[in-house]
Short mmCIF file of C-alpha atoms in Angstrom, two decimals:
data_model
loop_
_atom_site.label_atom_id
_atom_site.label_comp_id
_atom_site.label_asym_id
_atom_site.label_seq_id
_atom_site.Cartn_x
_atom_site.Cartn_y
_atom_site.Cartn_z
CA MET A 235 2.37 -24.36 -40.56
CA SER A 236 0.53 -25.12 -37.50
CA VAL A 237 1.86 -25.65 -33.75
CA THR A 238 -0.09 -27.66 -31.35
CA ASP A 239 -1.11 -25.61 -28.17
CA GLU A 240 0.83 -28.63 -26.48
CA ALA A 241 4.00 -28.46 -28.18
CA LEU A 242 4.54 -24.75 -28.04
CA MET A 243 4.01 -24.88 -24.02
CA ALA A 244 6.32 -28.00 -23.68
CA TYR A 245 8.93 -25.78 -25.59
CA VAL A 246 8.52 -22.58 -23.57
CA ASP A 247 9.07 -24.82 -20.18
CA GLY A 248 11.64 -26.59 -21.88
CA GLU A 249 10.36 -29.90 -21.91
CA ALA A 250 9.81 -30.35 -25.47
CA ASP A 251 12.32 -33.40 -26.99
CA PRO A 252 14.39 -32.31 -30.00
CA ALA A 253 12.03 -32.96 -33.16
CA THR A 254 9.57 -30.70 -31.18
CA ARG A 255 11.46 -27.84 -30.60
CA GLU A 256 13.20 -27.89 -34.16
CA ALA A 257 9.45 -27.98 -35.43
CA VAL A 258 8.41 -25.10 -33.22
CA GLU A 259 11.84 -23.16 -34.10
CA ALA A 260 11.39 -23.31 -37.62
CA ALA A 261 7.66 -22.61 -37.60
CA MET A 262 8.69 -19.72 -35.24
CA ARG A 263 10.91 -18.44 -38.13
CA ALA A 264 7.99 -19.13 -40.65
CA ASP A 265 5.02 -17.65 -38.86
CA PRO A 266 5.16 -14.33 -37.01
CA ASP A 267 1.83 -15.80 -35.20
CA VAL A 268 3.57 -18.72 -33.61
CA ALA A 269 6.52 -16.27 -32.76
CA ARG A 270 4.05 -14.16 -31.11
CA ARG A 271 2.48 -16.76 -28.93
CA VAL A 272 5.93 -18.23 -27.56
CA ALA A 273 6.80 -14.94 -26.49
CA GLU A 274 3.51 -14.54 -24.97
CA GLN A 275 3.82 -17.36 -22.98
CA ARG A 276 7.48 -16.40 -21.82
CA GLU A 277 6.12 -13.33 -20.38
CA LEU A 278 3.33 -14.76 -18.78
CA ARG A 279 6.02 -16.92 -16.97
CA ALA A 280 8.75 -14.30 -16.11
CA ARG A 281 5.44 -12.28 -14.92
CA LEU A 282 4.21 -15.08 -12.70
CA ARG A 283 8.20 -15.34 -11.21
CA ALA A 284 8.55 -12.02 -10.90
CA ALA A 285 5.11 -11.74 -9.09
CA PHE A 286 6.14 -14.27 -6.69
CA THR A 287 9.80 -13.54 -6.19
CA ALA A 288 9.25 -11.08 -3.20
CA ASP A 289 7.44 -13.73 -1.07
CA LEU A 290 10.81 -15.25 -0.60
CA ALA A 291 12.39 -12.56 1.19
CA GLU A 292 9.99 -12.33 4.11
CA PRO A 293 11.08 -13.38 7.29
CA VAL A 294 9.86 -16.92 8.31
CA PRO A 295 8.36 -17.55 12.06
CA SER A 296 10.52 -19.04 14.28
CA ARG A 297 7.53 -21.25 15.29
CA LEU A 298 8.47 -22.84 11.58
CA THR A 299 12.12 -22.92 12.37
CA ASP A 300 11.66 -24.27 15.78
CA ALA A 301 9.08 -26.98 14.32
CA VAL A 302 11.87 -27.66 12.38
CA LEU A 303 14.78 -27.73 14.87
CA ALA A 304 13.08 -28.59 17.80
CA GLY A 305 13.56 -32.56 17.89
CA ALA A 306 17.32 -31.79 17.02
CA ARG A 307 17.92 -30.02 20.51
CA PRO A 308 19.57 -33.10 22.69
CA ARG A 309 16.86 -33.97 25.27
CA SER A 310 14.31 -31.78 24.57
CA GLU A 311 10.71 -32.55 24.45
CA SER A 312 9.29 -32.33 21.02
CA ARG A 313 6.83 -30.16 20.88
CA PRO A 314 3.30 -32.07 20.91
CA GLY A 315 1.50 -31.60 17.55
CA ALA A 316 1.72 -27.83 18.15
CA ALA A 317 0.25 -27.43 14.97
CA ALA A 318 -3.17 -28.49 14.93
CA PHE A 319 -5.77 -26.40 13.00
CA GLY A 320 -8.42 -26.34 15.34
CA ALA A 321 -6.75 -25.02 18.27
CA ALA A 322 -4.99 -22.67 16.34
CA ARG A 323 -8.22 -21.51 14.78
CA THR A 324 -10.38 -20.74 17.75
CA ALA A 325 -8.13 -18.61 19.34
CA ARG A 326 -7.61 -16.52 16.25
CA SER A 327 -10.11 -14.04 15.35
CA VAL A 328 -12.22 -15.25 12.55
CA ARG A 329 -12.09 -12.09 10.44
CA ARG A 330 -9.02 -12.48 8.56
CA ALA A 331 -8.02 -10.26 5.56
CA PRO A 332 -6.60 -12.80 2.53
CA LEU A 333 -4.11 -11.45 0.46
CA VAL A 334 -3.90 -7.63 1.90
CA ALA A 335 -1.68 -9.24 4.58
CA TRP A 336 0.97 -10.45 2.03
CA GLY A 337 -0.28 -9.30 -1.76
CA ILE A 338 0.25 -5.91 -1.12
CA PRO A 339 3.85 -5.85 0.15
CA ALA A 340 4.95 -8.19 -2.44
CA ALA A 341 3.38 -6.55 -4.77
CA LEU A 342 5.22 -3.28 -3.75
CA ALA A 343 8.18 -4.89 -3.20
CA ALA A 344 8.52 -6.64 -6.75
CA SER A 345 7.13 -3.66 -8.58
CA LEU A 346 9.73 -1.80 -7.61
CA ALA A 347 11.87 -4.31 -8.72
CA LEU A 348 10.38 -5.01 -12.14
CA GLY A 349 10.68 -1.44 -13.11
CA VAL A 350 8.68 1.47 -14.82
CA GLY A 351 8.72 -0.16 -18.35
CA LEU A 352 7.02 -3.38 -17.69
CA GLY A 353 4.64 -1.27 -15.74
CA LEU A 354 3.35 1.47 -18.49
CA LEU A 355 2.98 -1.99 -20.71
CA LEU A 356 0.54 -3.82 -18.62
CA SER A 357 -1.61 -1.22 -17.39
CA ARG A 358 -2.88 -1.34 -20.48
CA GLN A 359 -3.97 -4.61 -20.40
CA ARG A 360 -7.07 -4.57 -18.27
CA THR A 361 -9.92 -6.74 -18.67
CA PRO A 362 -13.62 -5.71 -19.48
CA TRP A 363 -14.91 -7.92 -17.08
CA VAL A 364 -13.24 -7.70 -14.06
CA ALA A 365 -11.00 -5.65 -11.60
CA GLY A 366 -9.12 -6.20 -9.03
CA ASP A 367 -9.03 -5.40 -5.66
CA ALA A 368 -6.80 -6.27 -2.51
CA HIS A 369 -8.80 -9.15 -1.82
CA GLY A 370 -9.08 -10.77 -5.55
CA LEU A 371 -11.25 -9.71 -8.64
CA VAL A 372 -14.59 -8.53 -8.71
CA ALA A 373 -16.85 -8.35 -11.91
CA GLU A 374 -17.19 -4.78 -13.46
CA GLY A 375 -18.81 -3.46 -16.82
CA PRO A 376 -21.23 -5.43 -18.30
CA LEU A 377 -20.40 -8.85 -16.19
CA GLU A 378 -21.46 -6.73 -13.29
CA ARG A 379 -24.42 -5.44 -14.94
CA ALA A 380 -25.53 -9.23 -16.37
CA LEU A 381 -25.22 -10.78 -12.68
CA SER A 382 -27.23 -7.96 -10.98
CA ALA A 383 -30.15 -7.72 -13.54
CA SER A 384 -30.33 -10.65 -15.49
CA LEU A 385 -32.34 -13.51 -14.71
CA GLY A 386 -30.64 -17.40 -15.02
CA GLY A 387 -30.76 -18.90 -18.50
CA GLU A 388 -30.80 -15.49 -19.86
CA HIS A 389 -28.53 -14.78 -22.56
CA GLY A 390 -27.53 -11.66 -22.88
CA ALA A 391 -24.25 -12.19 -25.64
CA PRO A 392 -21.70 -12.05 -24.81
CA ILE A 393 -22.46 -12.95 -20.99
CA GLY A 394 -25.04 -15.84 -19.68
CA ILE A 395 -26.03 -16.36 -16.48
CA GLY A 396 -26.54 -20.00 -15.39
CA VAL A 397 -27.74 -20.80 -11.72
CA SER A 398 -28.36 -18.81 -8.85
CA PHE A 399 -28.24 -20.21 -5.01
CA ARG A 400 -27.48 -19.26 -1.75
CA GLY A 401 -24.53 -20.25 -0.23
CA LYS A 402 -23.80 -21.59 3.39
CA ASP A 403 -23.09 -17.61 4.31
CA GLY A 404 -26.32 -16.82 3.37
CA ARG A 405 -24.76 -14.70 0.32
CA TYR A 406 -26.13 -15.01 -3.18
CA CYS A 407 -23.84 -16.84 -5.79
CA ARG A 408 -24.49 -17.02 -9.31
CA SER A 409 -22.54 -18.71 -12.30
CA PHE A 410 -21.75 -16.88 -15.79
CA ARG A 411 -20.15 -17.60 -18.62
CA ILE A 412 -18.34 -15.03 -21.12
CA ALA A 413 -18.07 -15.25 -24.77
CA MET A 414 -15.76 -12.71 -25.48
CA PRO A 415 -12.45 -11.65 -25.80
CA SER A 416 -11.74 -15.72 -24.92
CA PRO A 417 -14.26 -18.27 -23.48
CA ALA A 418 -14.35 -18.40 -19.38
CA ALA A 419 -17.21 -19.70 -17.03
CA GLY A 420 -16.87 -18.55 -13.51
CA LEU A 421 -18.87 -18.32 -10.16
CA ALA A 422 -19.52 -15.01 -8.64
CA CYS A 423 -20.59 -14.38 -5.07
CA ARG A 424 -22.53 -10.85 -3.68
CA ASP A 425 -20.77 -9.09 -1.41
CA ALA A 426 -21.70 -5.70 0.45
CA ASP A 427 -21.20 -3.77 -2.28
CA ALA A 428 -19.74 -6.08 -5.31
CA TRP A 429 -19.60 -9.57 -7.23
CA ARG A 430 -16.60 -11.33 -6.17
CA ILE A 431 -14.94 -13.46 -8.03
CA ALA A 432 -14.90 -17.34 -6.64
CA LEU A 433 -13.74 -18.92 -9.20
CA TRP A 434 -12.76 -18.40 -12.89
CA THR A 435 -12.08 -21.43 -15.42
CA ARG A 436 -11.31 -21.93 -18.99
CA SER A 437 -12.15 -25.90 -19.49
CA ALA A 438 -13.08 -27.29 -22.50
CA ALA A 439 -16.63 -27.27 -21.45
CA ALA A 440 -16.68 -23.87 -20.77
CA ALA A 441 -14.98 -23.27 -24.58
CA SER A 442 -17.59 -25.34 -26.45
CA ALA A 443 -20.35 -23.92 -24.47
CA SER A 444 -19.91 -20.14 -25.01
CA GLY A 445 -19.01 -20.89 -28.31
CA GLU A 446 -22.53 -21.05 -29.12
CA GLU A 447 -23.54 -17.86 -31.44
CA PRO A 448 -24.14 -15.14 -29.56
CA GLY A 449 -27.21 -14.43 -28.48
CA ALA A 450 -28.54 -18.06 -29.57
CA ASP A 451 -31.51 -18.66 -27.12
CA TYR A 452 -30.46 -21.97 -24.81
CA ARG A 453 -30.44 -22.86 -20.84
CA PRO A 454 -27.35 -24.98 -20.86
CA ALA A 455 -27.52 -27.93 -19.38
CA ALA A 456 -25.51 -29.00 -15.77
CA SER A 457 -23.33 -31.26 -17.96
CA GLU A 458 -22.34 -28.29 -20.18
CA TRP A 459 -20.65 -26.91 -17.56
CA PRO A 460 -16.98 -27.30 -16.66
CA PRO A 461 -16.67 -29.82 -13.99
CA GLU A 462 -14.53 -27.57 -11.88
CA LEU A 463 -17.29 -25.02 -11.33
CA LEU A 464 -20.24 -27.67 -10.80
CA ALA A 465 -17.74 -28.89 -7.82
CA ALA A 466 -17.51 -25.20 -6.61
CA ILE A 467 -20.93 -24.53 -6.71
CA GLU A 468 -22.11 -27.90 -4.68
CA ALA A 469 -19.80 -27.17 -2.18
CA ARG A 470 -20.57 -23.86 -1.81
CA ALA A 471 -24.64 -24.12 -1.97
CA ASP A 472 -27.36 -24.39 0.86
CA GLY A 473 -29.85 -26.19 -0.87
CA GLU A 474 -31.78 -25.97 -4.14
CA PRO A 475 -30.98 -23.17 -7.12
CA LEU A 476 -33.41 -20.54 -6.90
CA ASP A 477 -35.99 -20.72 -8.86
CA ARG A 478 -37.13 -18.06 -11.26
CA LYS A 479 -39.52 -16.42 -8.50
CA ALA A 480 -36.68 -16.50 -5.84
CA GLU A 481 -34.37 -15.01 -8.06
CA GLU A 482 -36.70 -12.13 -9.19
CA ALA A 483 -37.26 -11.76 -5.19
CA ALA A 484 -33.29 -11.60 -4.55
CA ARG A 485 -32.69 -9.06 -7.28
CA ALA A 486 -35.43 -6.94 -5.98
CA GLN A 487 -33.34 -7.02 -2.60
CA GLY A 488 -30.18 -5.90 -4.37
CA TRP A 489 -28.62 -9.38 -3.84
CA ARG A 490 -28.47 -8.94 -0.22
CA ALA A 491 -27.45 -11.82 1.61
CA ALA A 492 -30.15 -12.99 3.95
CA ARG A 493 -29.34 -13.92 7.37
CA MET B 23 8.31 -47.53 17.85
CA ASP B 24 11.74 -46.85 16.63
CA THR B 25 12.34 -43.59 16.30
CA THR B 26 15.63 -42.46 14.22
CA GLU B 27 16.27 -38.75 14.07
CA PRO B 28 16.60 -36.80 11.10
CA PRO B 29 20.21 -36.21 10.50
CA GLU B 30 21.27 -32.49 10.76
CA ILE B 31 21.77 -31.98 6.90
CA PHE B 32 18.12 -32.54 6.52
CA ARG B 33 16.98 -30.43 8.94
CA ARG B 34 18.99 -27.60 7.71
CA GLN B 35 17.50 -28.35 4.43
CA LEU B 36 14.11 -27.90 5.48
CA VAL B 37 14.84 -24.71 7.10
CA ASP B 38 16.63 -23.65 3.91
CA LEU B 39 12.95 -24.65 1.70
CA LEU B 40 10.64 -22.84 4.27
CA PRO B 41 10.35 -19.37 2.26
CA ARG B 42 9.29 -21.48 -0.83
CA LEU B 43 7.23 -23.86 1.42
CA ARG B 44 5.15 -20.90 2.64
CA ARG B 45 5.15 -19.63 -0.92
CA PHE B 46 3.34 -22.32 -2.07
CA ALA B 47 1.00 -23.37 1.01
CA ARG B 48 -0.21 -19.45 0.66
CA ASN B 49 -0.97 -20.18 -3.46
CA LEU B 50 -2.51 -23.42 -2.11
CA THR B 51 -4.55 -21.68 0.78
CA ARG B 52 -5.09 -18.62 -0.16
CA ARG B 53 -4.83 -17.30 3.03
CA PRO B 54 -1.66 -16.91 4.96
CA GLU B 55 -2.74 -17.96 8.52
CA ASP B 56 -3.85 -21.14 7.27
CA ALA B 57 -0.82 -21.57 5.11
CA ASP B 58 1.73 -21.12 8.23
CA ASP B 59 -0.25 -24.27 10.02
CA VAL B 60 -0.36 -26.24 6.84
CA VAL B 61 3.54 -25.55 6.30
CA GLN B 62 4.06 -26.42 10.17
CA ILE B 63 2.03 -29.60 9.86
CA ALA B 64 3.74 -30.72 7.04
CA LEU B 65 7.38 -30.23 8.72
CA GLU B 66 6.71 -32.66 11.53
CA ARG B 67 5.15 -35.18 9.03
CA ALA B 68 8.20 -34.68 6.93
CA LEU B 69 10.66 -35.26 10.55
CA ARG B 70 8.42 -38.27 11.55
CA HIS B 71 8.66 -39.87 8.26
CA PHE B 72 12.07 -38.51 6.83
CA ASP B 73 12.81 -42.30 6.34
CA GLN B 74 10.62 -42.27 3.16
CA TRP B 75 12.66 -39.48 1.06
CA SER B 76 15.03 -40.93 -1.02
CA SER B 77 17.75 -38.54 -1.39
CA GLU B 78 17.39 -39.20 -5.56
CA ARG B 79 14.33 -37.20 -5.27
CA ARG B 80 14.02 -33.60 -5.10
CA LEU B 81 13.10 -32.36 -1.27
CA ASP B 82 11.17 -29.82 -2.43
CA ALA B 83 9.16 -31.75 -4.47
CA TRP B 84 8.57 -34.46 -1.72
CA MET B 85 7.66 -31.16 0.59
CA PHE B 86 5.05 -29.90 -1.83
CA ARG B 87 3.39 -32.89 -2.05
CA ILE B 88 3.40 -32.90 1.91
CA VAL B 89 2.16 -29.42 1.96
CA ARG B 90 -0.63 -30.08 -0.72
CA ASN B 91 -1.80 -33.11 0.97
CA VAL B 92 -2.03 -31.80 4.56
CA TRP B 93 -4.28 -29.15 3.06
CA ILE B 94 -6.47 -31.71 1.29
CA ASP B 95 -6.85 -33.52 4.44
CA GLU B 96 -7.87 -30.22 6.41
CA LEU B 97 -10.19 -29.32 3.68
CA ARG B 98 -12.05 -32.82 4.19
CA SER B 99 -12.08 -32.47 7.96
CA ARG B 100 -13.33 -28.51 7.65
CA ARG B 101 -16.13 -30.16 5.16
CA ARG B 102 -17.08 -32.82 7.58
CA ARG B 103 -17.72 -30.15 10.08
CA ASP B 104 -19.32 -27.88 7.45
CA ARG B 105 -17.48 -24.93 8.39
CA LEU B 106 -15.45 -24.64 5.38
CA PHE B 107 -17.00 -21.80 3.25
CA ALA B 108 -18.33 -20.10 6.38
CA ALA B 109 -15.02 -20.05 7.64
CA GLU B 110 -13.59 -18.84 4.24
CA GLU B 111 -16.05 -16.28 3.09
CA ALA B 112 -16.15 -14.51 7.20
CA GLY B 113 -12.59 -13.54 6.21
CA GLU B 114 -13.26 -12.29 2.48
CA ASP B 115 -15.30 -9.32 3.46
CA VAL B 116 -12.40 -7.80 5.80
CA GLY B 117 -12.18 -4.06 5.49
CA GLU B 118 -13.10 -3.07 1.77
CA ALA B 119 -9.89 -1.45 0.37
CA PRO B 120 -9.61 -1.47 -3.19
CA LEU B 121 -6.92 -0.62 -4.84
CA GLU B 122 -7.16 2.42 -7.33
CA ALA B 123 -4.36 1.96 -9.27
CA LEU B 124 -3.94 -1.94 -9.41
CA THR B 125 -0.12 -2.91 -9.72
CA GLU B 126 0.50 -5.55 -11.73
CA ASN B 127 2.03 -7.83 -9.00
CA LEU B 128 -1.61 -7.85 -7.05
CA SER B 129 -3.32 -8.55 -10.12
CA ILE B 130 -1.47 -11.52 -11.20
CA GLN B 131 -2.20 -12.92 -7.82
CA ALA B 132 -5.73 -12.16 -7.88
CA ALA B 133 -5.66 -13.71 -10.48
CA LEU B 134 -3.86 -16.70 -10.09
CA ALA B 135 -6.24 -16.90 -6.84
CA CYS B 136 -9.13 -17.23 -9.06
CA LEU B 137 -8.18 -20.56 -10.68
CA PRO B 138 -9.28 -23.59 -9.65
CA GLU B 139 -6.70 -25.30 -7.28
CA GLU B 140 -5.59 -28.01 -9.37
CA GLN B 141 -4.80 -25.40 -11.86
CA ARG B 142 -3.17 -23.13 -9.56
CA SER B 143 -1.16 -25.63 -7.89
CA ALA B 144 0.46 -26.78 -11.44
CA VAL B 145 1.20 -23.20 -12.53
CA MET B 146 2.85 -22.61 -9.27
CA LEU B 147 4.82 -25.68 -9.57
CA VAL B 148 5.93 -25.84 -12.78
CA LEU B 149 6.24 -21.75 -13.70
CA VAL B 150 6.84 -20.51 -10.68
CA GLU B 151 8.95 -23.00 -8.53
CA GLY B 152 10.38 -24.36 -11.68
CA LEU B 153 9.61 -28.14 -11.47
CA SER B 154 9.62 -30.70 -14.49
CA TYR B 155 6.42 -31.67 -16.02
CA LYS B 156 7.40 -35.21 -14.41
CA GLU B 157 8.17 -34.19 -11.06
CA ALA B 158 5.35 -31.73 -10.86
CA ALA B 159 2.83 -34.23 -11.85
CA GLU B 160 4.28 -36.66 -8.75
CA VAL B 161 3.65 -33.79 -6.56
CA LEU B 162 0.35 -33.54 -7.78
CA GLU B 163 -0.11 -37.32 -7.76
CA VAL B 164 -1.40 -37.29 -11.47
CA PRO B 165 -0.19 -38.82 -14.31
CA VAL B 166 1.98 -36.24 -16.29
CA GLY B 167 -0.74 -35.67 -19.16
CA THR B 168 -3.35 -34.60 -16.50
CA LEU B 169 -0.68 -32.30 -15.09
CA THR B 170 -0.08 -30.72 -19.00
CA SER B 171 -3.88 -30.10 -19.45
CA ARG B 172 -4.48 -28.54 -16.43
CA LEU B 173 -1.04 -26.18 -16.87
CA ALA B 174 -2.53 -25.25 -20.15
CA ARG B 175 -5.98 -24.51 -19.56
CA GLY B 176 -4.64 -22.54 -16.19
CA ARG B 177 -2.24 -20.50 -18.85
CA GLU B 178 -4.90 -19.96 -20.82
CA ALA B 179 -7.38 -18.48 -17.87
CA LEU B 180 -4.57 -16.43 -16.89
CA GLN B 181 -3.72 -14.93 -20.23
CA SER B 182 -7.50 -14.20 -20.54
CA LEU B 183 -7.51 -12.69 -17.12
CA LEU B 184 -4.24 -10.34 -17.73
CA GLN B 185 -4.15 -9.87 -21.54
CA PRO B 186 -8.01 -9.57 -22.47
CA ASN B 187 -7.74 -6.92 -25.06
CA ARG B 188 -6.75 -9.27 -27.72
CA GLU B 189 -9.05 -10.51 -30.33
CA PRO B 190 -9.16 -13.83 -30.45
CA GLY B 191 -7.76 -15.67 -33.20
CA PRO B 192 -10.04 -16.35 -36.11
#
């Protein structure tokens, strides 16, 4: 008996109608694989909630509570559009550390709350393609090597490199797709010493395109790439994608940002 | 223009929502400094238009929608200034501090940060904030079917980032 992904997801999220609920529960009894998928979805949900719980304990800056309460004070001048992005931005240093400022304390706090058992269980779950650091994900292993060494359109299974281009900040970015262990596509941009994953997606387009036979010699048409990936490329790219000669030159330079 | 003051209870409920609004905005913008700017502008907008909120609707869902619209507006205006990605990436290469022992929670947050915004927000609203599909679809201003497909894709992407060692099915 098979259960659609939609039915399973609705069941886990408490959105299934009674008939679907019964069907999923019957399938779980009959098929250990269905039961396993439900358990995985539940676990993901629990992990997400746990990961973001610590954020709620953080003190709220007074400028935000003030923004709510300011107008309520009798006869006080309401603060004039205090929250103007532009003003805040120029006053602030441009160099900031995303994720670090909140990710680490939240992570530490929540991991203490989670206990050791889950930590041990999860420490084995590492993807072969990416590793996390304080700022997000960076490519590693075969993906890192493919991004550094392959030219666009080369399809060394199970990784395919798509287009390469120079971003508006001068850094090189390359699109890629992965066939295993599950199809995905993404965009990586070269930092000083790592390929930073700027986007990771598993859309239908990524799945069908990377489901090709490994080693099949093909250069995917733009339309086969997931739309969100194309949008990200368009938003970042400064000019046209690199041609083969420009790719070779960039590779020879170690993909170092051109300023 | 006649400006009716928002009732005290409305303000108190907003204050109670602040931690969740900040959390949502952080995952939306992926930068804490932007997040607080977004929340502040959204609060001001909500106070100006509090009469558009009806008490049958969840205030949190209404606020999430305003927060997201504020951010979309800001992205559009940054794009017009052609500074969006320059600003974003200037922030990305601050102090290389790779964590040798990556903790679970950082990795799940990092993984979520890699998803496209539409999937990220769907995951946050339903799986973290606990909104129903219908409520989340209203926040994102899309049909429920679109919301569920974004949610499914976001989940798959997270699973593949977090549980990659499992062999794919036959």
